[in-house]
XYZ file of C-alpha atoms in Angstrom:
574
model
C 2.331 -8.391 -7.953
C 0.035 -8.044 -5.136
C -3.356 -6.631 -5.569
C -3.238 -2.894 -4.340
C -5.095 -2.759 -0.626
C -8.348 -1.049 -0.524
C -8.097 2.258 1.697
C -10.582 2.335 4.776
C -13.800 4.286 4.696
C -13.554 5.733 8.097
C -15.702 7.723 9.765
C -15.072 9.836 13.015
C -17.884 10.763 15.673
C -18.187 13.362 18.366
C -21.345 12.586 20.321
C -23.685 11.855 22.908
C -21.949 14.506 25.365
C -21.326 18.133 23.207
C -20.568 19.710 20.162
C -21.421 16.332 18.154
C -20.007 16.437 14.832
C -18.831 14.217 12.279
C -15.674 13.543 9.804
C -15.319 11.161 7.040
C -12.412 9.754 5.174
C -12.795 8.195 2.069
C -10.008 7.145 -0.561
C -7.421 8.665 1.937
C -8.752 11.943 2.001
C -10.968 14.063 4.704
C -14.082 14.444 2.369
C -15.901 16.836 5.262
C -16.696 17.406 8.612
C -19.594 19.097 9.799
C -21.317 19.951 13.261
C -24.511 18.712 13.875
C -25.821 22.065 15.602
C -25.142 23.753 11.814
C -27.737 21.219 10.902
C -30.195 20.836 13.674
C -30.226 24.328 14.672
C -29.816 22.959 18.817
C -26.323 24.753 20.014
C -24.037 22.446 21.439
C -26.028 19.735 20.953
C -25.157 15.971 22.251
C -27.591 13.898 20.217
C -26.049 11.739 17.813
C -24.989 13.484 14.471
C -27.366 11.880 12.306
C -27.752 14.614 9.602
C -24.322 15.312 9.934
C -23.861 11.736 9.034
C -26.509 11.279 6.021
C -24.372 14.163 4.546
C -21.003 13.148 4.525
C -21.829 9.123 3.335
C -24.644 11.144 0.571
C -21.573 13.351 -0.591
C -19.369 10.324 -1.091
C -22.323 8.319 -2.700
C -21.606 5.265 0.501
C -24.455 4.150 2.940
C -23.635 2.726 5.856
C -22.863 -0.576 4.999
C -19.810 0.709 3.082
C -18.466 2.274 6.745
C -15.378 -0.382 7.324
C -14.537 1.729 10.622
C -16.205 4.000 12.869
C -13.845 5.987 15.633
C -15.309 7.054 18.515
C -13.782 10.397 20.455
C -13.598 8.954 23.542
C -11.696 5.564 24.352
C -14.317 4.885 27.203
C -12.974 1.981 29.080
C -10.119 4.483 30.862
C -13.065 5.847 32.682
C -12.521 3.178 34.951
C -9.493 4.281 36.330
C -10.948 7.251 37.487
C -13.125 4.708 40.094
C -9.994 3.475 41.383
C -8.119 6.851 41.302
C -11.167 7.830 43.690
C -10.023 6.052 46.699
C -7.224 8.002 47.666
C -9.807 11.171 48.220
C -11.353 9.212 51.076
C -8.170 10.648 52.841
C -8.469 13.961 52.599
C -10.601 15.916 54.818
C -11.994 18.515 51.779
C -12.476 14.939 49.129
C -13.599 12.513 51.536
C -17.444 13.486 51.174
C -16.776 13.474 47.258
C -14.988 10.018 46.814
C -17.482 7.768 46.763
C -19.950 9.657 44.279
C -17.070 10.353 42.220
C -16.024 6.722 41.789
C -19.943 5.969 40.958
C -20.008 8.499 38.439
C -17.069 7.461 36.490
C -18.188 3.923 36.643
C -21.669 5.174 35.202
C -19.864 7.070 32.559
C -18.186 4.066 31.808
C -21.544 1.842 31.363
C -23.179 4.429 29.442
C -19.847 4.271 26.578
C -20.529 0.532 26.769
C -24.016 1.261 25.634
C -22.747 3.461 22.685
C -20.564 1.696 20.996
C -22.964 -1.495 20.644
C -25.597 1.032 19.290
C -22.728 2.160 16.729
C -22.100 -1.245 15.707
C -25.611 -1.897 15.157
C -26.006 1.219 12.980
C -22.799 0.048 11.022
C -22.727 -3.771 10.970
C -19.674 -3.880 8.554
C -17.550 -1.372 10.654
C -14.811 -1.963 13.210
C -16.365 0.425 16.318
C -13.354 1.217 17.859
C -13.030 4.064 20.754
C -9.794 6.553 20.798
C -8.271 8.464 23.633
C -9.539 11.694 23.718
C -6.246 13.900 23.987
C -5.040 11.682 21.013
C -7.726 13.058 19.129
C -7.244 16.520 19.839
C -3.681 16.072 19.652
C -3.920 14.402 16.037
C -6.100 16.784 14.416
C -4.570 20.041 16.082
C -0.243 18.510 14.794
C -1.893 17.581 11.188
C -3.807 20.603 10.206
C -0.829 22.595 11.402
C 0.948 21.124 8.060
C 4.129 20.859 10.947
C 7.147 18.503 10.026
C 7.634 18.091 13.728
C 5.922 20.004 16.467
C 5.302 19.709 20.238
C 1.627 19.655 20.772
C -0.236 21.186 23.796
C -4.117 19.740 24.728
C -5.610 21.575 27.864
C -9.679 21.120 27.959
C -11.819 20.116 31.116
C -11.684 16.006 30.745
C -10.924 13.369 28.088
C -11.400 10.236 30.540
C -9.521 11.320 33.023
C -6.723 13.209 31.394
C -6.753 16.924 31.367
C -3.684 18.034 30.351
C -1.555 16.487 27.709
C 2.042 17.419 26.278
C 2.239 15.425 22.611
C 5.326 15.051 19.752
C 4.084 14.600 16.265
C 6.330 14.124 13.750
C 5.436 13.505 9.837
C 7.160 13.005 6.459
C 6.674 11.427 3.628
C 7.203 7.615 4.707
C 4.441 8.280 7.316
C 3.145 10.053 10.711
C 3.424 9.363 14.546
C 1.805 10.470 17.589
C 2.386 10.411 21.129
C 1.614 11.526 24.352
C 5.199 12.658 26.321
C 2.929 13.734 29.743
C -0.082 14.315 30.600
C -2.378 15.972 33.918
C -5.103 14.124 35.438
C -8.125 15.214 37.020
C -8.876 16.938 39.406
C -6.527 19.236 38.236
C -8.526 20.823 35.009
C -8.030 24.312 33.921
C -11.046 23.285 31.580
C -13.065 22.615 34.927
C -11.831 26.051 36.832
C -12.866 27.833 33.631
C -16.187 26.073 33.270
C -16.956 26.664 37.580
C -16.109 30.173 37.963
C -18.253 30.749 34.266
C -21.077 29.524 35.804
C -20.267 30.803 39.548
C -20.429 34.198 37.377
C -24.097 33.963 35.585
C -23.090 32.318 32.205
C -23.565 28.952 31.077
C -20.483 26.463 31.237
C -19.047 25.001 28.188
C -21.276 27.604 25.841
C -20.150 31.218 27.559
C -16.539 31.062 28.740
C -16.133 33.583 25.922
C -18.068 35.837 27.455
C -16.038 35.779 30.675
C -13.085 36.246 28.593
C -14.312 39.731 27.343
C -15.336 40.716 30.734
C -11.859 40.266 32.435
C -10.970 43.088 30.315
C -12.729 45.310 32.009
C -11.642 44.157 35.244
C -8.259 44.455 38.225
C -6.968 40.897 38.862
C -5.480 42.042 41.955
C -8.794 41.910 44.043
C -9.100 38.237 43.789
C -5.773 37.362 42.523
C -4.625 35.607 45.961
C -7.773 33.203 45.676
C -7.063 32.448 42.398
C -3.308 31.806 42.984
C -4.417 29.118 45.999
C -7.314 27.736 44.056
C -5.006 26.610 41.038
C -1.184 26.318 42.032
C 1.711 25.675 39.477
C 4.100 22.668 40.169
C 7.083 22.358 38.129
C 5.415 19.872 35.698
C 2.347 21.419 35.897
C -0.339 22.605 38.472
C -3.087 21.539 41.062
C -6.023 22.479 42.502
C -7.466 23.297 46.117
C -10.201 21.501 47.008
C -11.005 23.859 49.616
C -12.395 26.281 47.116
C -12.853 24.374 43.785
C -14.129 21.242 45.104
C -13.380 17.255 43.408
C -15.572 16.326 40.254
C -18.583 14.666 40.152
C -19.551 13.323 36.636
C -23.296 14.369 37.637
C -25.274 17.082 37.612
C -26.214 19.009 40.620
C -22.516 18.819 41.777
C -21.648 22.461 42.820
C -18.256 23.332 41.261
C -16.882 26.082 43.744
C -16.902 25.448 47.583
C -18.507 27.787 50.175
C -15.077 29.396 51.028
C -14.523 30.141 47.163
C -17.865 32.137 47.134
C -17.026 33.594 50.856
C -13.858 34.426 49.534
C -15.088 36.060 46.475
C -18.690 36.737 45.272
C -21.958 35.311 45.414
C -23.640 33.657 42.840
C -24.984 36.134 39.987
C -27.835 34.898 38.379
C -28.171 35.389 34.666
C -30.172 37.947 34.354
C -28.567 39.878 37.524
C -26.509 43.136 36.812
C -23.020 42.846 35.952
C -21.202 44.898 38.173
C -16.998 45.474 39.202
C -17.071 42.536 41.391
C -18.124 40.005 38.498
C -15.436 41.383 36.420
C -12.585 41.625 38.866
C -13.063 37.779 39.624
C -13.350 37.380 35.788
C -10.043 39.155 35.522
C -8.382 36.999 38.223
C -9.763 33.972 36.591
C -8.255 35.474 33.357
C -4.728 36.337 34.859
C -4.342 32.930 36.565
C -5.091 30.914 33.412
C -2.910 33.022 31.367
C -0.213 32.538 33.643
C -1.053 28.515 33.763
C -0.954 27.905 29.887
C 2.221 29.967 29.657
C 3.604 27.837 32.187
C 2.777 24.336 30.600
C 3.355 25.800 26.967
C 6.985 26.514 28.732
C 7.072 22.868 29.616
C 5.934 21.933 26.248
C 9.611 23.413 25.205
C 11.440 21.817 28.242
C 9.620 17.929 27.598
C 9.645 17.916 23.882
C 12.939 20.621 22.507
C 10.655 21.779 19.880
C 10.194 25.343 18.768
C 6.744 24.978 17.016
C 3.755 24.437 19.139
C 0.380 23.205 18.204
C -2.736 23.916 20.503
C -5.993 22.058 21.078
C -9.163 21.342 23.918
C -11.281 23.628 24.922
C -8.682 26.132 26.533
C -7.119 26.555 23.441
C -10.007 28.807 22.615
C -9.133 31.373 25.011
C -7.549 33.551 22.602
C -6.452 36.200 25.414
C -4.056 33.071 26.765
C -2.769 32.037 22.990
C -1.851 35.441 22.681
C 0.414 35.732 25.890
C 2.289 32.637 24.800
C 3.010 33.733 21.899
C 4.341 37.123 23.234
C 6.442 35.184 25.494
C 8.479 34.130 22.188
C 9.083 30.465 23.366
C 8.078 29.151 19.820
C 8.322 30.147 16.703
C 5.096 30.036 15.938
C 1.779 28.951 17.829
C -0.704 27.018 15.312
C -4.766 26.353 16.534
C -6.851 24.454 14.109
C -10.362 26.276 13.324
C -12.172 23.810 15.638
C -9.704 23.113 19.029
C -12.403 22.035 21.174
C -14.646 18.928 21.134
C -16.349 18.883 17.541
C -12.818 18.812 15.697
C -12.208 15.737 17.650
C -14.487 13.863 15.093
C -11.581 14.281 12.512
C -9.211 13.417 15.110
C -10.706 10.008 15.587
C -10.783 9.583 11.793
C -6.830 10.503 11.446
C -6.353 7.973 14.161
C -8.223 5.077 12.902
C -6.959 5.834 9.163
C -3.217 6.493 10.493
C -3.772 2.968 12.116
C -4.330 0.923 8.879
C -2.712 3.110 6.943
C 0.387 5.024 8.715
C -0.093 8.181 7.414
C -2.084 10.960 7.721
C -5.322 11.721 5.265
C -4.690 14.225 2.800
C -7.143 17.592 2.848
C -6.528 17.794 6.553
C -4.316 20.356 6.557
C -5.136 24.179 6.829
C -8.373 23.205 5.804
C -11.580 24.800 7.789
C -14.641 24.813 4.842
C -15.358 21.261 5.344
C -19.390 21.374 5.734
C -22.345 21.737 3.331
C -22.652 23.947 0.755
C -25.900 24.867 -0.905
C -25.117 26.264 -4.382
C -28.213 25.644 -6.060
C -30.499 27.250 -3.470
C -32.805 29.515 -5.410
C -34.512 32.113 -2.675
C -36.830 33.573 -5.378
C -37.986 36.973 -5.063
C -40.225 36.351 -2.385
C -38.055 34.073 -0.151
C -40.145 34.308 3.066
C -42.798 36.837 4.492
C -41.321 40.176 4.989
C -38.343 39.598 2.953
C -37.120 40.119 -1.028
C -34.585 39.090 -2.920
C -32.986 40.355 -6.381
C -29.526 38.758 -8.044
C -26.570 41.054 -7.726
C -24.141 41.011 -10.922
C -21.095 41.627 -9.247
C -21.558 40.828 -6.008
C -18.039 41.492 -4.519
C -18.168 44.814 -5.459
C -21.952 45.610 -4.689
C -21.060 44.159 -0.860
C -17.726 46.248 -0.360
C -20.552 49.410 -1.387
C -23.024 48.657 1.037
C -20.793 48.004 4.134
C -18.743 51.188 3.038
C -21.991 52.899 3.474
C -22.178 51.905 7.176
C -24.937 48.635 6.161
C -23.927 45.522 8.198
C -24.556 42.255 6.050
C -25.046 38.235 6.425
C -22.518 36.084 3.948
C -23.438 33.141 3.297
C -21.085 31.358 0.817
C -19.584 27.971 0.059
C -19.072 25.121 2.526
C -19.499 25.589 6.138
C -17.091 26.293 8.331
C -15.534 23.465 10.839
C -15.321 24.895 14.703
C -16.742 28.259 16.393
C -15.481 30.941 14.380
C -17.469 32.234 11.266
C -14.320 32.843 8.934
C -16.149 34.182 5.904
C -18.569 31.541 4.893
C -20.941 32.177 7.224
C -20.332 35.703 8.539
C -21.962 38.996 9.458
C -19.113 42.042 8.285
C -19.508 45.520 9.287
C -17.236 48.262 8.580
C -15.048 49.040 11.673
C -15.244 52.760 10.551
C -18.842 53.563 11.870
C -18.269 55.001 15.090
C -21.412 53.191 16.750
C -20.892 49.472 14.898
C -20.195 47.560 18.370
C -22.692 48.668 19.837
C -25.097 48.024 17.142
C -24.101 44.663 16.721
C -24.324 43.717 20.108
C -27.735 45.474 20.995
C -29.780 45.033 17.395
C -27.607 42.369 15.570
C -26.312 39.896 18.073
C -28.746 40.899 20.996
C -25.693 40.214 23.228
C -23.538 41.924 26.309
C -22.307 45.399 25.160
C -19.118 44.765 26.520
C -18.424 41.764 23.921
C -16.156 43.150 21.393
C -16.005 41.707 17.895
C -13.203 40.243 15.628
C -11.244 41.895 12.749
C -10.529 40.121 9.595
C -7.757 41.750 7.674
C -5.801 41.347 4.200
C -2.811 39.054 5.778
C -0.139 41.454 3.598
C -1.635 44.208 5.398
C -1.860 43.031 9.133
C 1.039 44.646 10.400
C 0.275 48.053 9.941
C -2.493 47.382 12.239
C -1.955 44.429 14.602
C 0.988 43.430 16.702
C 1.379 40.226 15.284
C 4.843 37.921 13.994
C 2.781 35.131 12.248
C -0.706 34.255 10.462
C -3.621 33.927 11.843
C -5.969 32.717 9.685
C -8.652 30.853 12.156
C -9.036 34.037 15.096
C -7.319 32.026 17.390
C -4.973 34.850 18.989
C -5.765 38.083 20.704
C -2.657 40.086 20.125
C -2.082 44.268 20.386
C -3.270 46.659 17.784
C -1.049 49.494 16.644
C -1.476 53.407 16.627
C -2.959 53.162 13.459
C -5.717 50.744 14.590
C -6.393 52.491 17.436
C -6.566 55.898 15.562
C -8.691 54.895 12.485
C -10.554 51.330 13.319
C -11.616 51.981 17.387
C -14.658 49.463 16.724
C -12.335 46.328 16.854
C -9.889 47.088 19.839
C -11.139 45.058 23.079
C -10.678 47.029 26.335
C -7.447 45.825 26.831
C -5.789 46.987 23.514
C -6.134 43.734 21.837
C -8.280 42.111 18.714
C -8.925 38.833 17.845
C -7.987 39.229 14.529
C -8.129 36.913 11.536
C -5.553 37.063 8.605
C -6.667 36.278 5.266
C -5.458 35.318 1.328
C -6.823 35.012 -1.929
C -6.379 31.677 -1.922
C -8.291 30.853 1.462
C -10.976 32.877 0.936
C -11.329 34.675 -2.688
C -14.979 36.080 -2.437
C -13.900 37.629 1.030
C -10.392 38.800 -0.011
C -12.123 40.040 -3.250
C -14.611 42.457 -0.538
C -11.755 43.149 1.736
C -10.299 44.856 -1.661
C -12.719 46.749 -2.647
C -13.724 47.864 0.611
C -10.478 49.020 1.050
C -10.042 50.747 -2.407
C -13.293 52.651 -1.343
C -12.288 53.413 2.159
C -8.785 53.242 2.253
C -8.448 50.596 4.922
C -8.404 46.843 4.145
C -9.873 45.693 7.517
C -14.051 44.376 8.563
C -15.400 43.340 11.369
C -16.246 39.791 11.128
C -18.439 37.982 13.113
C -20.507 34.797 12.963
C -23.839 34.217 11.147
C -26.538 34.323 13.889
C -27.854 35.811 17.340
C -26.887 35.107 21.046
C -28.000 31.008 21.918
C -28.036 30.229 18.548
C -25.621 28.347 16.607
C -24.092 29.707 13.230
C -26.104 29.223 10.213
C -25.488 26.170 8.108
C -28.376 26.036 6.254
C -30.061 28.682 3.889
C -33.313 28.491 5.708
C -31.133 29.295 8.835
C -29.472 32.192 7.415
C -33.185 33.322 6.117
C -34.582 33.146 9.702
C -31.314 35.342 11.192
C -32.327 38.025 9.105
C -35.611 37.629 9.326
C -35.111 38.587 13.075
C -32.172 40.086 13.792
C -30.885 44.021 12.979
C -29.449 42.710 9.881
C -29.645 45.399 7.000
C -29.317 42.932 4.128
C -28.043 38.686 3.611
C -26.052 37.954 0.107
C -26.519 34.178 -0.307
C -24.385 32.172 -2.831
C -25.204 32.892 -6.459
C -25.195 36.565 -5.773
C -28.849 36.804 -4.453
C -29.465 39.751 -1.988
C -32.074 39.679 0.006
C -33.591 42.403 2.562
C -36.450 42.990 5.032
């Protein structure tokens, strides 16, 4: 009999450009993932995951040396053909002054992933360093946490190499997993990119605040700048392009404006962040909102045509835009829409592990799927009664119960429970929950809480045998990943969670996902009647969400918070 083969210790990076996080596999099974920013405290940070790192290899009891691959979220070399794909633009009248510094900037791009991997391979001298293409990894992680037999899989983000747009097929059974890539968009055309430009074109910070646009369109009419927006990006039957007369060609470098003179003729001028927002800002936002509703619809409807599938997984960095998830679903092409909890670039660290481990070992790791509390936990934290200056602590018997009291009585609260959760939603570890009964809660949040823009609207987490009687929805959503219509009732008796435009983000829940939560949904419901909180994430506007203790201490500390109920029961106030 042949000696059994050891399974890989593989480890999968996101870093050096933003969001850097890190997975690790270990015996065939996803042991964590965590973000560095949860760690570091530095939102969207780009610095290599180092404390990210030291905790997953600590948890496992492995150093280093015991690392037998490391897989890199980027397959870097492909940069290249984005030097040669450059000289074409020396054609064009609107890309000719753009060629030449885009080719340089790809090839610099290209240097500086040359100089990345030989610093990985000197931090892991036993590993294979081995990069992977970027819409693989989204499209890996996004088809195995769905739990799908067979699924078509849709990546849109700004740029993996040069790829924007990618239409996968996984397929999985028992005897193993496969992957690929059935089409795929290259830059320029990026709905990512249009996104990120007219973001920043609007006041808010690209690749951070697109969120923020989001809720703005609501409050906006399309129509004034829906002819721009219709030129700027136009659907082809595969797919769509842009005009480089308004959104001009990429340069991988900054100080490369991102709309053209004739876009900001033809629409706004620049706001500056601290500018007022007025009706013009959100009619382009709404434009900007239409159009890329109207473009993922379009390639999800392609998704159907290429692949014959009726299940549909999402990923990159558009896949966030919960407004656009929605609409697809309501168009009823699928029969069901799955997003993992972290679609955008810190998931893709887990992507790059499933490759590398589906590599040597032709499956997928187990604990992938439906799995989102993959971070630090920090159960033997002790805050004392004294925890920091200005704040106490006591230790709460029953502490489901004593938390459904105080946010019946109109407190909002901190939770901080358990291990941290992977992507941008807080989904009950590491959450602030407010009743949605209080008639002023939104704007509480937003102005004392979350020192934020009062028009941001906040997400409903719900008892998932419950949701329909309050939101318009046909499937779960268990990572806030959909904005879909409330109902009569919702509108009638929880106000606080329905956007402008008659929607919520909502977020579905179980016992067996979350018990503490489901426990406080429960009992806030038996005291209240309805079985629905506001739920948003653990910490204040530029700040990421708290994955430490301290972290959670400080957010308190200075924010409107009433009260913070750490693990252990402990309760601790200003």
């Amino acid at each position: 009999m042949k000696p059994r083969r050891r399974l890989p210790v593989v480890l999968g990076l996101c870093s050096f450009t933003h969001d850097s996080a890190a997975a690790l596999v270990v015996n065939g099974h996803l042991a964590g993932m965590v973000e560095e920013e949860r760690l570091s405290g530095i939102k969207h940070t780009r610095e290599y995951p180092g404390r990210s790192v030291a905790w997953l290899l600590s948890e496992a009891g492995l150093t280093a040396a015991d690392v037998d691959v490391v897989a890199y979220n980027f397959a870097g070399h492909r940069y290249l053909a984005g030097v040669a794909s450059s000289v074409p633009f020396l054609l064009g009248a609107a890309t000719r002054g753009r060629a030449v510094p885009r080719a340089a900037s790809f090839a610099v791009v290209h240097a500086r992933y040359r100089h990345r991997m030989r610093a990985l391979r000197e931090m892991f001298p036993n590993a294979t360093v081995r990069g992977v293409g970027h819409h693989v990894t989204h499209g890996l992680y996004a088809f195995a946490a769905s739990g799908y037999e067979q699924a078509a899989v849709l990546i849109v983000d700004s740029l993996g190499e040069t790829c924007t747009t990618s239409i996968g097929h996984g397929s999985a059974d028992g005897r193993g997993a496969r992957y690929r890539v059935t089409q795929k968009i290259s830059d320029p055309a990026s709905l990512g990119y249009v996104y990120g430009a007219v973001t920043a074109h609007l006041g808010w910070r690209r690749g951070d605040e697109e969120g923020t646009v989001m809720a703005l369109a609501a409050l906006g009419d399309p129509a004034r700048f829906r002819n721009v927006l219709s030129h700027a990006v136009q659907v082809t039957r595969t797919g769509f392009v842009l005009d480089p007369g308004l959104l001009p060609l990429r340069v991988l470098r900054h100080g490369w404006a991102r709309v053209t003179p004739a876009f900001t003729l033809a629409t706004c001028p620049p706001r500056l962040p601290d500018d007022e927002v007025g009706q013009v800002h959100a009619d382009l936002a709404a434009a900007l909102q239409e159009r890329t509703e109207q473009v993922m619809i379009h390639l999800a409807r392609r998704a159907r045509e290429v692949t014959g599938l009726r299940l549909l997984c999402a990923g990159g960095g558009v896949a966030m835009n919960c407004v656009a998830i929605g609409k697809i679903i309501h168009e009823d092409l699928f029969d069901e829409v799955f997003v993992p909890s972290a679609p955008g670039d810190s998931g893709t660290s887990i992507g790059a592990a499933i490759a590398a481990y589906l590599d040597s070992a032709g499956m997928i790791p187990a604990g992938v799927t439906h799995s989102c509390y993959l971070g630090p936990c920090y159960p033997g934290f002790q805050p004392g009664p004294a925890p920091r200056t200005g704040l106490a602590a006591r230790q709460i018997a029953h502490a489901a119960g004593f938390l459904a009291t105080q946010l019946a009585g109109g407190k909002i609260a901190g939770l901080f429970q358990g291990r941290v959760e992977a992507g941008p939603r807080a989904l009950g570890n590491r959450s602030i929950l407010a009743s949605p009964l209080l008639p002023d809660v939104a704007a509480r949040l937003n102005a004392a809480v979350k020192f934020r823009e009062p028009f941001r609207p906040f997400a409903p987490v719900v008892l998932a045998d419950k949701a329909a009687d309050y939101f318009q929805l046909t499937q779960p959503s268990p990572y806030m990943s959909m904005a879909v219509p409330v109902t009569a009732l919702a509108r009638r008796t929880i106000p606080a969670v329905v956007h402008a435009n008659g929607t919520a983000r909502v977020q579905t829940l179980t016992s067996g996902q979350n018990p503490f939560l489901a426990d406080v949904l429960r009992r806030f419901a038996g005291q209240t009647g309805v079985p629905v909180l506001i739920n948003t994430s653990l910490n204040v506007k530029g700040k990421p969400v708290c994955g430490t203790p301290q972290m959670a201490l400080e957010c308190l500390a200075s924010s409107g918070l009433d009260g913070l109920l750490l693990d252990g029961g402990w309760w601790v106030t200003r």
